[in-house]
Coordinates of C-alpha atoms in Angstrom, one line a residue:
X533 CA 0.0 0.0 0.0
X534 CA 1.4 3.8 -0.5
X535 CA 1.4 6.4 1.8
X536 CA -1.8 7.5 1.2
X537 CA -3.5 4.0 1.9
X538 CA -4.6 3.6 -1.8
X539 CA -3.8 0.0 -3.2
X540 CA -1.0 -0.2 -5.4
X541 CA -1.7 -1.3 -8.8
X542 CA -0.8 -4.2 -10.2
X543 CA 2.7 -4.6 -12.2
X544 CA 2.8 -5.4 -16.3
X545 CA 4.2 -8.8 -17.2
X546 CA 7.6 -7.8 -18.6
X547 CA 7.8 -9.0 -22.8
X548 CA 10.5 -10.6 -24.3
X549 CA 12.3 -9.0 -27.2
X550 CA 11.1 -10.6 -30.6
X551 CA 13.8 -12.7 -32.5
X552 CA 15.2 -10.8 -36.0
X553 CA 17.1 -12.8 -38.0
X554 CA 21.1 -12.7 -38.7
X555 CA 21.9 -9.9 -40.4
X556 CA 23.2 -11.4 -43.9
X557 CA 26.4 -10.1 -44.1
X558 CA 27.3 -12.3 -40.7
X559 CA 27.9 -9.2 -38.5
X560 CA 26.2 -9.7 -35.1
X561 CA 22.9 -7.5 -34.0
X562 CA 23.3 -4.5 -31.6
X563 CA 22.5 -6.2 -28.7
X564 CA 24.0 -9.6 -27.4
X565 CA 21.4 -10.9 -26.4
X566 CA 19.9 -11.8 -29.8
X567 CA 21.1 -15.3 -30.6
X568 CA 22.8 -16.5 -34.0
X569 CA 21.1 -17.9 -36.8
X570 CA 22.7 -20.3 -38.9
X571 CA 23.1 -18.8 -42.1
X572 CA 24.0 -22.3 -44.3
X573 CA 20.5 -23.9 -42.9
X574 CA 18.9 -20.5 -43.9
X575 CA 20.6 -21.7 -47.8
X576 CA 19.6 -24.5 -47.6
X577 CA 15.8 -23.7 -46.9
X578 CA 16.3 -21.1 -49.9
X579 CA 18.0 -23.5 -52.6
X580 CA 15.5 -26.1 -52.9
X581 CA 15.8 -29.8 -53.2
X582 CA 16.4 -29.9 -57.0
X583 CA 18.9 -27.0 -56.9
X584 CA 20.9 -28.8 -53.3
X585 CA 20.9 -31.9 -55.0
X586 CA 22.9 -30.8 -58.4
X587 CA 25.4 -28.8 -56.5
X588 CA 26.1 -32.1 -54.7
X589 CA 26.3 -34.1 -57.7
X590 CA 28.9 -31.2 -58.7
X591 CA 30.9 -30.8 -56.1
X592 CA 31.3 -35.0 -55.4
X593 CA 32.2 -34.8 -59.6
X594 CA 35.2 -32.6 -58.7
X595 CA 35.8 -34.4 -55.6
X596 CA 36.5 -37.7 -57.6
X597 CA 38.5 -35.4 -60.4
X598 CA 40.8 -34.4 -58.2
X599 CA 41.3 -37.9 -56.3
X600 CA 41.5 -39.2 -60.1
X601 CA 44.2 -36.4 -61.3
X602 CA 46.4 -37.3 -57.2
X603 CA 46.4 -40.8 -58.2
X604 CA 47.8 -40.2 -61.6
X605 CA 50.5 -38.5 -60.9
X606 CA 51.1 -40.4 -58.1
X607 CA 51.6 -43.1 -60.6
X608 CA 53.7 -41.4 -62.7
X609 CA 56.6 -40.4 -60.2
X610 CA 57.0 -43.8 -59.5
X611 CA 57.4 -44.9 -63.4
X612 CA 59.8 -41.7 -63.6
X613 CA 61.5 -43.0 -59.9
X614 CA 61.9 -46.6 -61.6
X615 CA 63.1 -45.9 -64.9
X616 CA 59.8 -47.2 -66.5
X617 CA 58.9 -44.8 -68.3
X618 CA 58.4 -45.6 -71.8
X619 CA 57.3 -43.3 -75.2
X620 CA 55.1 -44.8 -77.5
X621 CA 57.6 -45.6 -80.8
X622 CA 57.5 -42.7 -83.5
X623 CA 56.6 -43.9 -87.3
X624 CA 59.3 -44.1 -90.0
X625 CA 58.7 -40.9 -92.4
X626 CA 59.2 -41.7 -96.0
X627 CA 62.3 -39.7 -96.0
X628 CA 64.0 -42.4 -93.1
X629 CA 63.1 -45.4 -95.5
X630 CA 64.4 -44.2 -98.3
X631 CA 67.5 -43.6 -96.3
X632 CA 67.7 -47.0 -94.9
X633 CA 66.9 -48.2 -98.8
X634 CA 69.9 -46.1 -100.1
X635 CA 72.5 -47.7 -97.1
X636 CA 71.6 -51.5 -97.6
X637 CA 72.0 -50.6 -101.6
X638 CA 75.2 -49.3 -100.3
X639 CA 76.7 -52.3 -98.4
X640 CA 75.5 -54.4 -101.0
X641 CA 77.4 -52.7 -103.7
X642 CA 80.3 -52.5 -101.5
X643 CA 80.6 -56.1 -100.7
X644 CA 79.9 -57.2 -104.3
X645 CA 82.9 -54.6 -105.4
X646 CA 85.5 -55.9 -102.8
X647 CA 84.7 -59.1 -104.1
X648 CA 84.8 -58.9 -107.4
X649 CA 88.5 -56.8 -106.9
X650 CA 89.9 -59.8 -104.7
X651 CA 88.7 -62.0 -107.6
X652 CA 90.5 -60.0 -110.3
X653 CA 93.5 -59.3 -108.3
X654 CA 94.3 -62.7 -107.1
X655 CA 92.9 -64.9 -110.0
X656 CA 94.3 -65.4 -112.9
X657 CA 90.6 -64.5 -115.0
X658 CA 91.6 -61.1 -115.9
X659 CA 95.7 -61.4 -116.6
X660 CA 98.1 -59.5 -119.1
X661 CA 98.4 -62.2 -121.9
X662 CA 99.5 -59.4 -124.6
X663 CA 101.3 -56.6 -124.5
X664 CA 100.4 -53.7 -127.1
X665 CA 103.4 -50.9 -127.8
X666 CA 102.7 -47.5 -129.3
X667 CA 104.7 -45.1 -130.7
X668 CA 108.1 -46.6 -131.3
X669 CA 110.0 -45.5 -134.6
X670 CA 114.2 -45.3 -133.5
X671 CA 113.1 -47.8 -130.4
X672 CA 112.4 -51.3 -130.9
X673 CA 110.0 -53.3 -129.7
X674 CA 112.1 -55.9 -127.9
X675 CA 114.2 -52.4 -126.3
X676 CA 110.5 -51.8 -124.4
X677 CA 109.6 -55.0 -123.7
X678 CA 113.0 -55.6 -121.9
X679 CA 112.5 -52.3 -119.9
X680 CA 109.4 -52.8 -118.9
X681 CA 109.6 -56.6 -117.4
X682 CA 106.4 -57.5 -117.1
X683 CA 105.6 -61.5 -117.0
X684 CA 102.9 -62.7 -119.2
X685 CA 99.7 -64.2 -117.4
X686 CA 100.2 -61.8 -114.3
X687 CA 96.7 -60.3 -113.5
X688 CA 96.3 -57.1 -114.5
X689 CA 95.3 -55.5 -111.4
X690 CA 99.0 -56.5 -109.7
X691 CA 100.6 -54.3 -111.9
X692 CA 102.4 -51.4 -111.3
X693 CA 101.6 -49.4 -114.1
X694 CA 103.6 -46.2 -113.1
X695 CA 106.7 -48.3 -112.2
X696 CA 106.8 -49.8 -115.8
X697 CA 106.7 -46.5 -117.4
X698 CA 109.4 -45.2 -115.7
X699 CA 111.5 -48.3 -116.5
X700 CA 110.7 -47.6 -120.2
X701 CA 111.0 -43.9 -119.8
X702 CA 114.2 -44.8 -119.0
X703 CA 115.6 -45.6 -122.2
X704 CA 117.6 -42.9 -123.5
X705 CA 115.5 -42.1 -126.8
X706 CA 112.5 -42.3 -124.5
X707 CA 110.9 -38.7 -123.7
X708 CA 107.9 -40.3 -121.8
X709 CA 105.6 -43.4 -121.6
X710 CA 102.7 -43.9 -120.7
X711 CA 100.7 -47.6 -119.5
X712 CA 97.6 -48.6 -119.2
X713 CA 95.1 -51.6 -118.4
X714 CA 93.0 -52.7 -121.4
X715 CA 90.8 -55.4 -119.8
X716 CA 90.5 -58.1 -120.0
X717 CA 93.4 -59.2 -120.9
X718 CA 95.6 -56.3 -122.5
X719 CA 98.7 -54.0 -121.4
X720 CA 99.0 -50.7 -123.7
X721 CA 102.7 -49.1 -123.4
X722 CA 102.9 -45.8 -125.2
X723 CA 106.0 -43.9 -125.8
X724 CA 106.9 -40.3 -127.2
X725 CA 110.7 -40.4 -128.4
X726 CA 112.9 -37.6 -128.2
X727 CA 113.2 -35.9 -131.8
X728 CA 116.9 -34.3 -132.2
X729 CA 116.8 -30.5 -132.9
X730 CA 121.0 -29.9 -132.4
X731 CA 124.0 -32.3 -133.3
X732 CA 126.9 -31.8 -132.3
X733 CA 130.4 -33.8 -132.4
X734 CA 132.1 -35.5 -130.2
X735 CA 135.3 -37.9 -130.4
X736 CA 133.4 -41.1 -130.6
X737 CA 130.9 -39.5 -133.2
X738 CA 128.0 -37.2 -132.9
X739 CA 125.4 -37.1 -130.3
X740 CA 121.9 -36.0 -130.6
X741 CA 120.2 -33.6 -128.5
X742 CA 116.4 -32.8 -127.9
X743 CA 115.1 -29.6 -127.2
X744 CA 115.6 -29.8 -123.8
X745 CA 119.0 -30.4 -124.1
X746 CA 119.2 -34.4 -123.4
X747 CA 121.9 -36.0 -125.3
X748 CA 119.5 -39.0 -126.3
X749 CA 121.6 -40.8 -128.9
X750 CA 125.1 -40.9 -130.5
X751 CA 124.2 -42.0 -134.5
X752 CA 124.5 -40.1 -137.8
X753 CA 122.0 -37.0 -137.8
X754 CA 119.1 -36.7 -139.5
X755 CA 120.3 -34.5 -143.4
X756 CA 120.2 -30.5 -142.6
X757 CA 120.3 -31.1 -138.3
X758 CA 122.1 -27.8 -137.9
X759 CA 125.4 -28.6 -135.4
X760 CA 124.9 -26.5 -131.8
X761 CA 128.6 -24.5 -130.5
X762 CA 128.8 -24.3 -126.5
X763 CA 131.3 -25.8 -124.3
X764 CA 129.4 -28.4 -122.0
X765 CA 126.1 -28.7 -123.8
X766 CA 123.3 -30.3 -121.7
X767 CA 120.0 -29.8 -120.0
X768 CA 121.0 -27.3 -117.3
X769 CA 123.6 -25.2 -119.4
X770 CA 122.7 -21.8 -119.6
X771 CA 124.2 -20.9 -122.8
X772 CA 122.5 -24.5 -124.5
X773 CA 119.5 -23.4 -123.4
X774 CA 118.9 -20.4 -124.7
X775 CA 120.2 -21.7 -127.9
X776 CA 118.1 -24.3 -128.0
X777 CA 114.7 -21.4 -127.4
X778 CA 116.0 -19.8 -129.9
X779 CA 115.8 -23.0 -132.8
X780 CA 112.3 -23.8 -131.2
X781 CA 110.8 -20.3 -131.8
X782 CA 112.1 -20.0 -135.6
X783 CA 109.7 -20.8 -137.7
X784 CA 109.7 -23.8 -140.2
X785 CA 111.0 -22.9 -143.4
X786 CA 113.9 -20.6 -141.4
X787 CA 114.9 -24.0 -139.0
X788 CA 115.3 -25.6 -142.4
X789 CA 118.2 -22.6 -144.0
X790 CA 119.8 -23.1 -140.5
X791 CA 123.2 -25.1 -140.0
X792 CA 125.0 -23.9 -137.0
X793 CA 123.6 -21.8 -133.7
X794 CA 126.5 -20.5 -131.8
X795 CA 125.7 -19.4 -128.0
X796 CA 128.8 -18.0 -126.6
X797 CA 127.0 -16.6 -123.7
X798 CA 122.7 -16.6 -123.1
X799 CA 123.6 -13.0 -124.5
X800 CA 125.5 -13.4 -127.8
X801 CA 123.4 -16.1 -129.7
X802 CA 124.1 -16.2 -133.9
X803 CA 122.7 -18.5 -136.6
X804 CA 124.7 -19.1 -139.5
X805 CA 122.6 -20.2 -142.7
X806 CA 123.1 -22.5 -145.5
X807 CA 124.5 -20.1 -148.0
X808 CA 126.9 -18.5 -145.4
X809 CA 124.6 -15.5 -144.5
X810 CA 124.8 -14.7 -140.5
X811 CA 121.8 -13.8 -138.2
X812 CA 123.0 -11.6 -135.2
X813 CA 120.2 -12.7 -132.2
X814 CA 121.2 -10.9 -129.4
X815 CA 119.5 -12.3 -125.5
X816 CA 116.6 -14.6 -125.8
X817 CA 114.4 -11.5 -124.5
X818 CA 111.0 -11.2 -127.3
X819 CA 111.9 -14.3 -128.8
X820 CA 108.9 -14.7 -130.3
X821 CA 109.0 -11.3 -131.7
X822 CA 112.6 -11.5 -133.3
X823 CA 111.6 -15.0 -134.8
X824 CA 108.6 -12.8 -137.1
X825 CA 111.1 -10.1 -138.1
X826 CA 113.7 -12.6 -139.5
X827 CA 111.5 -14.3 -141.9
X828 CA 110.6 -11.2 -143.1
X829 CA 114.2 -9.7 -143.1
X830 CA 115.2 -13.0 -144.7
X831 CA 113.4 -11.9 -147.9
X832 CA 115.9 -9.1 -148.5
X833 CA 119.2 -9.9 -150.0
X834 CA 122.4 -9.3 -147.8
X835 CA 125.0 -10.9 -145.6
X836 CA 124.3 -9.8 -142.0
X837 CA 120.7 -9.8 -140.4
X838 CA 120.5 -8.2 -137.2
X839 CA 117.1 -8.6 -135.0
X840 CA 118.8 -8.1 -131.4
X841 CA 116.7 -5.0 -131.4
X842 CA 113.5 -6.0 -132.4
X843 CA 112.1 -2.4 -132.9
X844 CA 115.2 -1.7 -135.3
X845 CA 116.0 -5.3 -137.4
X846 CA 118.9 -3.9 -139.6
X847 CA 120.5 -6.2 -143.0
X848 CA 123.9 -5.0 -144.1

């Protein structure tokens, strides 16, 4: 009762605050009191069966992918680990069998040569049984047959066909030869002799020389060889030499009026003519040159014919 002795009034039933739902961006309410809502049953309500039931058959898909992918390269660091790996075997391009084509064509032909060159060379099916000689005029026959020494019935392939030219080069009147295989049973021997350009005479008669200055032969010369006058005529004389440049370079009909080239010196070569007329030469320098002004300077009478000085040819 109150101080005035009225009754007091009866008191309100206090109300309990009303639930609100959890705010969707997860942050808690103002006051604490309000209790938490879970927000993934809340989903769920929203989604539906149908819709809940395909994101399950989804996510248990990727589920099993992922176990699937693990497991396969689980698999594959042990192959790697053992050495087991192994790469499915690349075709043959057309290129590669045509190259393997070409290299057993190869062998083949190889082994059939080296055969067939053991055959001829130790086998008597391919031998020299005649011997052919070319060339000869002052040489004989039996002169290159002696020099070359090669046996009858020896197959061709065992002979040396450089070592019998230079036994039959070696005969003096012998400038070169030459020998070759003429299968199947045939040796060919040619031979260039030396052809005597000078004579000149010596106590036990007169010896031929070539143009390079070989004395090839002593016999009687050839009629109208013109005689050559040095002191020690022979290939590497100076003085013979140029002498010898000098009868090459003239031209045919002038070689033929020679009969005697003097070379004092490689300075002071003359020619003295048939008929006595003398050709003053000088050096061998313009050979070529002097040997055109002479057979024209020939054509005029006189005694003395001098072409040491190309530019100036004089006859007296």
């Amino acid at each position: 009762m109150s101080e005035d002795g009225d009754e007091a009034a009866p008191e309100a039933p206090l109300e309990e605050p009303p639930i609100l739902p959890k705010p969707a961006n997860g942050s808690e309410s103002a006051s604490d009191d309000v209790p938490n809502v879970d927000l993934d049953d809340q989903q769920e309500d929203e989604e539906g069966p149908r819709r809940r039931e395909r994101r399950e058959r989804a996510e248990r898909r990727a589920a099993q992918a992922r176990a699937t992918a693990i497991e396969e390269n689980r698999r594959e660091a042990k192959r790697r680990v053992r050495g087991q790996t192994v790469e499915a075997p690349k075709p043959l391009g057309n290129r590669a069998v045509r190259g393997l084509k070409l290299l057993t064509w190869l062998i083949v032909l190889t082994i059939v040569s080296v055969a067939l060159g053991l055959i001829l060379y130790f086998t008597p099916v391919m031998s020299a049984r005649s011997l052919v000689i070319t060339g000869i005029g002052a040489v004989t026959r039996d002169e290159v047959v002696d020099a070359a020494k090669v046996t009858l019935g020896t197959p061709l392939l065992q002979i040396n066909t450089d070592q019998v030219a230079d036994r039959v080069a070696g005969i003096r009147r012998v400038a070169s030869a030459r020998v070759q295989r003429e299968y199947p049973s045939t040796l060919r021997i040619t031979i260039v002799e030396r052809i005597p350009i000078v004579v000149k005479d010596y106590p036990d008669g007169p010896h031929l020389f070539d143009r390079d200055g070989v004395d090839f032969a002593t016999a009687p010369p050839p009629p109208g060889l013109p005689y050559i006058d040095v002191d020690h005529p022979g290939p590497t004389d100076q003085p013979t030499r140029a002498a010898l440049e000098v009868m090459t370079a003239l031209r045919p009909e002038v070689v033929a009026q020679v009969s005697r080239v003097a070379a004092p010196s490689v300075a002071s070569v003359t020619l003295t003519l048939t008929d006595g007329r003398t050709v003053v030469w000088g050096t061998t320098d313009r050979t070529e040159e002097k040997a055109e002004k002479l057979a024209a300077l020939l054509t005029q009478p006189g005694k003395v014919y001098d072409v040491s000085s190309p530019d100036l040819p004089t006859v007296k």
